[in-house]
Amino acid sequence: MLIESVDFFRLDANRKLDPERRSALGQFMTPPATARLMASMFEAKHESIRLLDAGAGVGSLTAAFIEEMCGRSVKPRHIGVTAYEIDGGLTAYLADTLRQCQRACEGARIEFESDLIEGDFIDDGVRALRQEAYKLARHSPPPISLNEACREARFHDRSSARA
């Protein structure tokens, strides 16, 4: 099964990780039973599913999700995964996990695509929000602060929703 295969990656990675760095990065390395339990909680009734794994590690949670979806009687037609991992020492494991997920989906006749991003999901999200806020500020003379731009954007979002 997929999750058992990925668990070898988890065990191997755990041996190699510096405990202090692991703690600093909040790396949990989810065991199979927990990953399966979490995956079983997804309803995922749509034909197309986009899954974000914001701190993927070796991909245990993603693998459990794919295994769960492939085993259901009513399957999605398409699964897209975006997997972020900040630790470059884990991305080779994660890439291999995503390849195994691809094969599992092919066997279940589910179209699969994945995007592995070696980076910090939170930093990327903040950067994207700031870029959007700056776009708003650029169009709002006179120049305003980032906080004012965010408040203005929320005001415009609320007022346009009422229209």
CSV table of C-alpha atoms in Angstrom, one decimal:
chain,number,residue,atom,x,y,z
A,1,MET,CA,0.0,0.0,0.0
A,2,LEU,CA,1.0,3.6,-0.7
A,3,ILE,CA,1.2,4.8,2.9
A,4,GLU,CA,3.4,1.9,4.0
A,5,SER,CA,5.8,2.6,1.2
A,6,VAL,CA,6.0,6.3,2.2
A,7,ASP,CA,6.5,5.4,5.8
A,8,PHE,CA,9.9,4.0,4.9
A,9,PHE,CA,10.8,7.6,3.7
A,10,ARG,CA,9.5,9.0,7.0
A,11,LEU,CA,11.6,6.6,9.1
A,12,ASP,CA,14.7,7.2,7.0
A,13,ALA,CA,14.2,11.0,7.1
A,14,ASN,CA,13.7,10.9,10.9
A,15,ARG,CA,17.1,9.2,11.3
A,16,LYS,CA,18.8,11.9,9.3
A,17,LEU,CA,17.1,15.0,10.7
A,18,ASP,CA,18.8,17.2,13.3
A,19,PRO,CA,16.5,17.2,16.3
A,20,GLU,CA,17.0,20.9,17.0
A,21,ARG,CA,16.2,21.8,13.4
A,22,ARG,CA,13.3,19.5,13.4
A,23,SER,CA,11.9,21.2,16.4
A,24,ALA,CA,12.5,24.7,15.1
A,25,LEU,CA,10.7,23.8,11.8
A,26,GLY,CA,7.9,22.0,13.6
A,27,GLN,CA,8.4,18.8,11.7
A,28,PHE,CA,6.0,16.1,13.0
A,29,MET,CA,6.5,13.3,10.5
A,30,THR,CA,3.0,12.0,10.7
A,31,PRO,CA,2.8,8.2,11.3
A,32,PRO,CA,0.6,6.1,9.0
A,33,ALA,CA,-2.3,5.5,11.5
A,34,THR,CA,-2.7,9.2,12.1
A,35,ALA,CA,-2.3,10.1,8.4
A,36,ARG,CA,-5.0,7.5,7.5
A,37,LEU,CA,-7.4,8.8,10.2
A,38,MET,CA,-7.0,12.3,9.0
A,39,ALA,CA,-7.5,11.3,5.3
A,40,SER,CA,-10.7,9.4,6.2
A,41,MET,CA,-12.2,12.6,7.5
A,42,PHE,CA,-12.2,14.3,4.1
A,43,GLU,CA,-15.6,14.2,2.4
A,44,ALA,CA,-14.1,15.1,-1.0
A,45,LYS,CA,-17.2,14.7,-3.0
A,46,HIS,CA,-16.2,16.9,-5.9
A,47,GLU,CA,-15.1,15.6,-9.3
A,48,SER,CA,-12.0,17.7,-9.1
A,49,ILE,CA,-10.0,18.2,-5.9
A,50,ARG,CA,-7.1,20.5,-5.2
A,51,LEU,CA,-5.1,19.5,-2.1
A,52,LEU,CA,-2.7,21.9,-0.4
A,53,ASP,CA,-0.1,20.3,1.8
A,54,ALA,CA,1.5,23.3,3.3
A,55,GLY,CA,4.3,21.5,5.2
A,56,ALA,CA,4.5,18.2,3.4
A,57,GLY,CA,7.6,16.7,4.8
A,58,VAL,CA,8.0,13.3,3.0
A,59,GLY,CA,4.3,13.4,2.0
A,60,SER,CA,2.7,11.1,4.5
A,61,LEU,CA,-0.6,13.1,4.7
A,62,THR,CA,-0.8,13.5,0.9
A,63,ALA,CA,-0.1,9.8,0.4
A,64,ALA,CA,-2.8,8.9,2.9
A,65,PHE,CA,-5.3,11.2,1.2
A,66,ILE,CA,-4.5,9.7,-2.2
A,67,GLU,CA,-4.8,6.2,-0.9
A,68,GLU,CA,-8.2,7.1,0.7
A,69,MET,CA,-9.5,8.7,-2.5
A,70,CYS,CA,-8.3,5.8,-4.7
A,71,GLY,CA,-10.0,3.3,-2.4
A,72,ARG,CA,-13.4,4.9,-2.4
A,73,SER,CA,-16.3,3.6,-4.4
A,74,VAL,CA,-17.1,7.1,-5.7
A,75,LYS,CA,-13.8,8.6,-6.8
A,76,PRO,CA,-12.9,12.1,-8.0
A,77,ARG,CA,-11.9,12.4,-11.7
A,78,HIS,CA,-9.0,14.7,-10.9
A,79,ILE,CA,-6.7,15.4,-8.0
A,80,GLY,CA,-4.2,18.2,-8.0
A,81,VAL,CA,-1.7,18.5,-5.2
A,82,THR,CA,0.4,21.5,-4.2
A,83,ALA,CA,3.0,20.4,-1.7
A,84,TYR,CA,5.2,22.9,0.1
A,85,GLU,CA,8.4,21.8,1.9
A,86,ILE,CA,10.9,24.1,3.4
A,87,ASP,CA,13.5,21.5,4.2
A,88,GLY,CA,15.6,20.7,1.1
A,89,GLY,CA,16.6,17.4,2.8
A,90,LEU,CA,13.1,16.1,2.5
A,91,THR,CA,12.2,17.2,-1.0
A,92,ALA,CA,13.7,14.1,-2.7
A,93,TYR,CA,11.5,11.9,-0.5
A,94,LEU,CA,8.5,14.1,-1.3
A,95,ALA,CA,9.2,14.0,-5.0
A,96,ASP,CA,9.2,10.2,-4.8
A,97,THR,CA,6.0,10.2,-2.8
A,98,LEU,CA,4.3,12.3,-5.4
A,99,ARG,CA,5.5,9.9,-8.2
A,100,GLN,CA,3.9,7.0,-6.2
A,101,CYS,CA,0.7,9.0,-5.8
A,102,GLN,CA,0.7,9.5,-9.6
A,103,ARG,CA,0.9,5.7,-10.1
A,104,ALA,CA,-1.8,5.0,-7.5
A,105,CYS,CA,-4.1,7.5,-9.2
A,106,GLU,CA,-3.4,6.0,-12.6
A,107,GLY,CA,-4.3,2.6,-11.2
A,108,ALA,CA,-7.6,4.0,-9.9
A,109,ARG,CA,-8.3,6.0,-13.1
A,110,ILE,CA,-7.9,9.3,-11.5
A,111,GLU,CA,-6.1,12.1,-13.3
A,112,PHE,CA,-3.3,13.4,-11.1
A,113,GLU,CA,-1.1,16.4,-11.1
A,114,SER,CA,1.3,17.8,-8.6
A,115,ASP,CA,3.4,20.8,-7.9
A,116,LEU,CA,6.3,20.5,-5.4
A,117,ILE,CA,7.4,23.8,-4.1
A,118,GLU,CA,10.6,23.9,-2.1
A,119,GLY,CA,9.8,26.9,0.1
A,120,ASP,CA,7.8,28.3,3.0
A,121,PHE,CA,4.1,28.3,2.5
A,122,ILE,CA,3.6,31.1,5.0
A,123,ASP,CA,6.2,33.3,3.5
A,124,ASP,CA,4.8,32.8,0.0
A,125,GLY,CA,1.3,33.6,1.3
A,126,VAL,CA,2.4,36.8,3.1
A,127,ARG,CA,4.4,37.8,0.0
A,128,ALA,CA,1.3,37.3,-2.2
A,129,LEU,CA,-0.9,39.3,0.2
A,130,ARG,CA,1.6,42.1,0.3
A,131,GLN,CA,1.9,42.2,-3.5
A,132,GLU,CA,-1.9,42.5,-3.7
A,133,ALA,CA,-2.0,45.1,-1.0
A,134,TYR,CA,0.7,47.1,-2.8
A,135,LYS,CA,-1.3,46.9,-6.0
A,136,LEU,CA,-4.2,48.4,-4.2
A,137,ALA,CA,-2.1,51.1,-2.6
A,138,ARG,CA,-0.6,52.1,-6.0
A,139,HIS,CA,-4.1,52.9,-7.3
A,140,SER,CA,-5.1,54.9,-4.3
A,141,PRO,CA,-3.6,58.5,-4.4
A,142,PRO,CA,-2.4,59.9,-2.1
A,143,PRO,CA,0.1,57.2,-1.0
A,144,ILE,CA,-1.2,55.2,1.9
A,145,SER,CA,0.3,52.7,4.3
A,146,LEU,CA,0.0,48.9,3.9
A,147,ASN,CA,-2.4,48.8,6.8
A,148,GLU,CA,-4.6,51.5,5.3
A,149,ALA,CA,-4.5,49.7,2.0
A,150,CYS,CA,-5.7,46.5,3.6
A,151,ARG,CA,-8.5,48.3,5.4
A,152,GLU,CA,-9.5,50.0,2.2
A,153,ALA,CA,-9.5,46.7,0.3
A,154,ARG,CA,-11.7,45.1,3.0
A,155,PHE,CA,-14.1,48.1,2.8
A,156,HIS,CA,-14.3,47.8,-1.1
A,157,ASP,CA,-14.8,44.0,-0.8
A,158,ARG,CA,-17.7,44.5,1.6
A,159,SER,CA,-19.3,47.3,-0.3
A,160,SER,CA,-19.1,45.4,-3.7
A,161,ALA,CA,-20.6,42.3,-2.0
A,162,ARG,CA,-23.7,44.4,-1.1
A,163,ALA,CA,-24.1,45.8,-4.6
